[in-house]
Amino acid sequence: MTSFDEVYDQPDPRDFFRLLGRWDYQTPHHAQRVFRCLAAARTRTTRAAAPVTVLDICCSYGINAALLNHDITLEDLYAHYTSPQAAELTTAELIEWDRAYYAAHRRPGVHRVIGLDIAANAVSYALAVGLLDEGFTENLEAASPTPALLRAAQPTLLVTVTGGASFLSPRTFQPLLAAAHEPMWIAAFVLRTGSYRHIADGLAPYGLLTEKAAAPSYPQRRFTSVHEQRYAITAVTAAGEDPRGRESDGYFHTALHLSRPAKDAAALPLTTFTSEHA
């Protein structure tokens, strides 16, 4: 797969949107409706007195938080960060502009969002413009979480992942689950070229049943080359999936995996959140 590492930890997200926009990166767009539905369901199922706490893993520049808590779309963000006005600003000026931009589009009853990502510049930006309530740059694959992260994550009811699942193992999730006040729901959009089984198996001892949505799958981005497409078709086929109409049409696709207690899965079927009318 093509690496886009150079845009994930810049002082601001302009290069991210310029480069990923060329390849029609769109996973956060698909996740926006699903995550809002899941957050609303967590509010109902726990009878929470306030909007739920969400932990966004691999949070990058706070894009999922922006789409969860603001009346904006991913298309709006592409237009915003690739506009002539944005191009003329320093990072400091962009931060001030963004603070006003997000404040003007804030939804009522916003959810508390904690961000976790090893990209320190990206997390700092998301904190500076008010997208994250707290942000941490810890690599839980390599070290145990700090007490500060565990304290912040304790009230989490929903964990979200839209990128980076292929780099994660149960080690990232398990200490957070052990510290949580209530069982977390974990929603991850995972590329169909890989397997989520090792993570699902690692979540099971914490009472979480993982379901994979059979349909729909969600376009992630266009392939950058014929070689990349061939790799994806081969990997998807090896995983027992059908690439026709998906990877064969020129896009990586993701599937939604939702982990939660079995009683919650029985009460609210996965299709509750994947239906177009959810």
Coordinates of C-alpha atoms in Angstrom, one line a residue:
M1 CA 0.0 0.0 0.0
T2 CA 1.1 3.6 -0.7
S3 CA 2.4 5.3 2.4
F4 CA 1.0 8.7 3.3
D5 CA 3.1 9.0 6.5
E6 CA 4.4 12.5 5.6
V7 CA 1.0 14.1 6.1
Y8 CA -0.1 12.5 9.3
D9 CA 2.0 14.6 11.7
Q10 CA 2.3 18.1 10.3
P11 CA 1.6 21.2 12.4
D12 CA -1.8 21.5 10.8
P13 CA -4.0 19.4 8.5
R14 CA -3.8 21.3 5.2
D15 CA -1.4 18.8 3.6
F16 CA -3.5 15.9 4.8
F17 CA -6.6 17.2 3.1
R18 CA -4.7 18.2 -0.1
L19 CA -3.1 14.8 -0.5
L20 CA -5.8 12.5 0.7
G21 CA -8.4 14.5 -1.3
R22 CA -6.6 13.5 -4.5
W23 CA -7.4 9.9 -3.8
D24 CA -11.0 10.6 -2.5
Y25 CA -10.3 9.4 1.1
Q26 CA -13.8 9.1 2.6
T27 CA -13.9 6.8 5.6
P28 CA -14.7 9.5 8.2
H29 CA -17.7 10.5 6.0
H30 CA -19.2 7.0 6.3
A31 CA -18.3 6.8 10.0
Q32 CA -20.0 10.1 10.8
R33 CA -23.6 8.8 10.7
V34 CA -22.6 5.4 12.3
F35 CA -20.7 7.0 15.2
R36 CA -23.5 9.5 15.8
C37 CA -26.0 6.6 16.0
L38 CA -23.8 4.6 18.3
A39 CA -23.2 7.5 20.6
A40 CA -26.9 8.2 20.8
A41 CA -27.5 4.5 21.5
R42 CA -24.9 4.5 24.3
T43 CA -26.7 7.5 25.9
R44 CA -29.9 5.5 25.9
T45 CA -28.6 2.1 27.0
T46 CA -26.7 3.6 29.9
R47 CA -29.3 6.3 30.8
A48 CA -26.4 8.7 30.8
A49 CA -27.3 12.1 32.2
A50 CA -24.9 13.8 29.7
P51 CA -23.5 13.1 26.3
V52 CA -21.2 10.1 26.3
T53 CA -17.4 10.2 26.4
V54 CA -15.8 8.9 23.2
L55 CA -12.2 7.7 22.8
D56 CA -11.0 8.1 19.2
I57 CA -7.9 5.9 18.6
C58 CA -5.6 7.0 15.8
C59 CA -7.4 10.3 16.1
S60 CA -5.1 12.2 13.8
Y61 CA -6.1 15.9 13.5
G62 CA -9.5 15.3 15.3
I63 CA -11.5 14.7 12.1
N64 CA -13.9 12.2 13.7
A65 CA -14.5 14.6 16.6
A66 CA -15.1 17.4 14.1
L67 CA -17.7 15.3 12.3
L68 CA -19.3 13.9 15.5
N69 CA -19.8 17.2 17.3
H70 CA -20.3 19.8 14.5
D71 CA -22.8 20.4 11.7
I72 CA -20.3 19.9 9.0
T73 CA -19.4 17.2 6.5
L74 CA -16.1 15.7 5.3
E75 CA -16.7 17.5 2.1
D76 CA -16.9 20.8 4.0
L77 CA -13.5 20.0 5.7
Y78 CA -11.9 19.3 2.3
A79 CA -13.2 22.7 1.0
H80 CA -12.2 24.5 4.2
Y81 CA -8.6 23.3 4.3
T82 CA -7.9 23.4 0.6
S83 CA -9.4 26.9 0.1
P84 CA -7.3 29.9 -1.0
Q85 CA -8.0 31.6 2.4
A86 CA -6.5 28.6 4.3
A87 CA -3.5 28.6 2.0
E88 CA -2.6 32.2 3.0
L89 CA -2.5 31.6 6.7
T90 CA 0.3 30.6 9.1
T91 CA -0.4 27.6 11.3
A92 CA -1.1 30.0 14.2
E93 CA -3.5 32.0 12.1
L94 CA -5.2 28.8 10.9
I95 CA -5.7 27.7 14.5
E96 CA -7.5 31.0 15.4
W97 CA -9.6 30.7 12.2
D98 CA -10.5 27.1 13.0
R99 CA -11.5 27.9 16.6
A100 CA -14.1 30.3 15.3
Y101 CA -15.1 27.9 12.5
Y102 CA -15.8 25.0 14.8
A103 CA -17.4 27.1 17.4
A104 CA -19.9 28.4 14.8
H105 CA -20.8 24.9 13.8
R106 CA -21.0 23.2 17.2
R107 CA -24.0 20.9 17.7
P108 CA -26.0 21.0 20.9
G109 CA -25.2 18.3 23.4
V110 CA -21.7 17.7 22.1
H111 CA -19.9 14.5 23.3
R112 CA -16.6 14.6 25.2
V113 CA -13.9 13.3 22.9
I114 CA -10.5 12.0 24.0
G115 CA -7.9 11.5 21.3
L116 CA -5.1 9.0 21.2
D117 CA -2.5 9.0 18.5
I118 CA 1.3 8.9 18.3
A119 CA 1.3 11.9 16.0
A120 CA 2.1 14.7 18.5
N121 CA 1.6 17.6 16.1
A122 CA -1.8 16.3 14.9
V123 CA -3.0 15.8 18.5
S124 CA -1.7 19.3 19.5
Y125 CA -3.6 20.8 16.6
A126 CA -6.8 19.1 17.5
L127 CA -6.5 20.3 21.1
A128 CA -5.7 23.8 20.1
V129 CA -8.8 24.3 17.9
G130 CA -11.1 22.7 20.5
L131 CA -11.9 19.4 18.8
L132 CA -10.5 17.2 21.6
D133 CA -11.2 17.6 25.3
E134 CA -8.1 15.7 26.1
G135 CA -5.4 14.2 23.9
F136 CA -2.6 11.7 24.4
T137 CA 0.4 10.7 22.3
E138 CA 1.0 7.3 23.8
N139 CA 1.8 4.1 21.9
L140 CA 0.0 1.4 23.8
E141 CA 1.5 -1.3 21.5
A142 CA 4.9 -0.5 23.0
A143 CA 4.2 0.6 26.6
S144 CA 1.5 0.6 29.3
P145 CA -0.8 3.7 29.4
T146 CA 0.0 6.4 31.8
P147 CA -2.2 7.0 34.8
A148 CA -3.4 10.2 33.2
L149 CA -4.7 8.4 30.1
L150 CA -6.4 5.7 32.2
R151 CA -8.1 8.3 34.3
A152 CA -9.3 10.2 31.2
A153 CA -10.6 7.0 29.6
Q154 CA -12.4 5.6 32.6
P155 CA -15.8 7.1 31.7
T156 CA -15.5 6.1 28.0
L157 CA -18.6 4.4 26.6
L158 CA -17.6 4.4 22.9
V159 CA -14.3 3.8 21.3
T160 CA -13.9 4.7 17.6
V161 CA -11.3 3.8 15.0
T162 CA -11.4 4.8 11.3
G163 CA -7.8 4.2 10.4
G164 CA -4.8 2.3 11.8
A165 CA -6.6 -0.9 12.8
S166 CA -4.0 -2.9 10.9
F167 CA -1.3 -1.5 13.2
L168 CA -3.1 -2.3 16.4
S169 CA -3.4 -5.4 18.5
P170 CA -5.4 -6.2 21.7
R171 CA -2.6 -4.5 23.7
T172 CA -3.9 -1.1 22.8
F173 CA -7.5 -1.9 24.0
Q174 CA -7.1 -4.2 26.9
P175 CA -5.7 -1.8 29.6
L176 CA -8.4 0.7 28.6
L177 CA -11.1 -1.9 29.0
A178 CA -9.8 -3.0 32.3
A179 CA -9.9 0.6 33.7
A180 CA -13.4 1.5 32.3
H181 CA -16.2 2.2 34.7
E182 CA -18.7 0.5 32.3
P183 CA -18.3 -1.9 29.3
M184 CA -17.1 0.0 26.3
W185 CA -18.5 -0.4 22.8
I186 CA -15.7 -0.4 20.2
A187 CA -16.5 0.5 16.6
A188 CA -13.8 0.1 14.0
F189 CA -13.8 0.6 10.2
V190 CA -11.3 -2.1 9.1
L191 CA -9.8 -2.5 5.6
R192 CA -11.1 -5.7 3.9
T193 CA -7.5 -6.5 3.0
G194 CA -6.7 -7.6 6.6
S195 CA -8.2 -9.4 9.5
Y196 CA -9.7 -8.1 12.7
R197 CA -9.9 -11.5 14.3
H198 CA -6.8 -11.1 16.6
I199 CA -8.3 -8.0 18.1
A200 CA -11.8 -9.5 18.4
D201 CA -10.3 -12.5 20.2
G202 CA -8.4 -10.2 22.6
L203 CA -11.6 -8.3 23.4
A204 CA -13.6 -11.4 24.2
P205 CA -12.2 -11.9 27.7
Y206 CA -13.6 -8.5 28.6
G207 CA -17.1 -9.6 27.8
L208 CA -17.2 -8.0 24.3
L209 CA -18.8 -9.9 21.3
T210 CA -17.5 -8.6 18.0
E211 CA -19.8 -8.5 15.0
K212 CA -18.7 -7.7 11.4
A213 CA -21.3 -6.0 9.2
A214 CA -21.9 -8.2 6.2
A215 CA -23.1 -5.2 4.3
P216 CA -22.6 -2.5 3.4
S217 CA -18.8 -2.2 2.9
Y218 CA -17.5 1.4 2.7
P219 CA -15.2 2.9 0.1
Q220 CA -12.0 4.1 1.8
R221 CA -10.0 5.7 -1.0
R222 CA -9.0 5.2 -4.7
F223 CA -6.0 3.1 -5.5
T224 CA -2.9 5.0 -6.4
S225 CA -1.7 2.4 -8.9
V226 CA -2.6 -0.8 -10.7
H227 CA -0.1 -2.6 -8.5
E228 CA -1.9 -1.5 -5.3
Q229 CA -5.3 -2.6 -6.7
R230 CA -3.8 -6.0 -7.6
Y231 CA -2.5 -6.3 -4.0
A232 CA -6.0 -5.4 -2.6
I233 CA -7.9 -7.9 -4.8
T234 CA -5.5 -10.7 -3.9
A235 CA -5.6 -9.9 -0.2
V236 CA -9.4 -9.6 -0.1
T237 CA -9.9 -12.8 -2.1
A238 CA -7.5 -14.7 0.3
A239 CA -9.6 -13.4 3.2
G240 CA -12.6 -15.1 1.6
E241 CA -14.3 -11.9 0.5
D242 CA -15.6 -11.0 -3.0
P243 CA -13.8 -8.0 -4.5
R244 CA -16.3 -7.6 -7.3
G245 CA -18.1 -4.2 -7.3
R246 CA -15.7 -3.0 -4.6
E247 CA -11.9 -3.4 -4.9
S248 CA -12.4 -4.4 -8.5
D249 CA -14.0 -1.0 -9.1
G250 CA -10.9 0.9 -8.0
Y251 CA -11.3 1.6 -4.2
F252 CA -10.1 0.1 -1.0
H253 CA -13.2 -0.9 1.1
T254 CA -13.6 -1.1 4.8
A255 CA -16.1 -3.2 6.9
L256 CA -17.6 -2.1 10.2
H257 CA -16.7 -4.2 13.2
L258 CA -18.6 -3.5 16.4
S259 CA -17.6 -5.1 19.8
R260 CA -20.0 -4.9 22.8
P261 CA -21.6 -7.0 25.4
A262 CA -23.8 -9.8 24.0
K263 CA -26.9 -8.4 25.7
D264 CA -26.5 -5.1 23.9
A265 CA -25.9 -6.9 20.6
A266 CA -29.2 -8.8 21.2
A267 CA -31.1 -5.7 22.1
L268 CA -29.8 -3.6 19.2
P269 CA -28.9 -5.6 16.1
L270 CA -25.9 -4.4 14.1
T271 CA -28.2 -3.5 11.2
T272 CA -29.6 -0.8 13.5
F273 CA -26.5 1.3 12.8
T274 CA -25.6 0.3 9.3
S275 CA -29.0 0.9 7.7
E276 CA -29.3 4.0 5.4
H277 CA -32.2 5.0 7.6
A278 CA -30.4 4.7 10.9

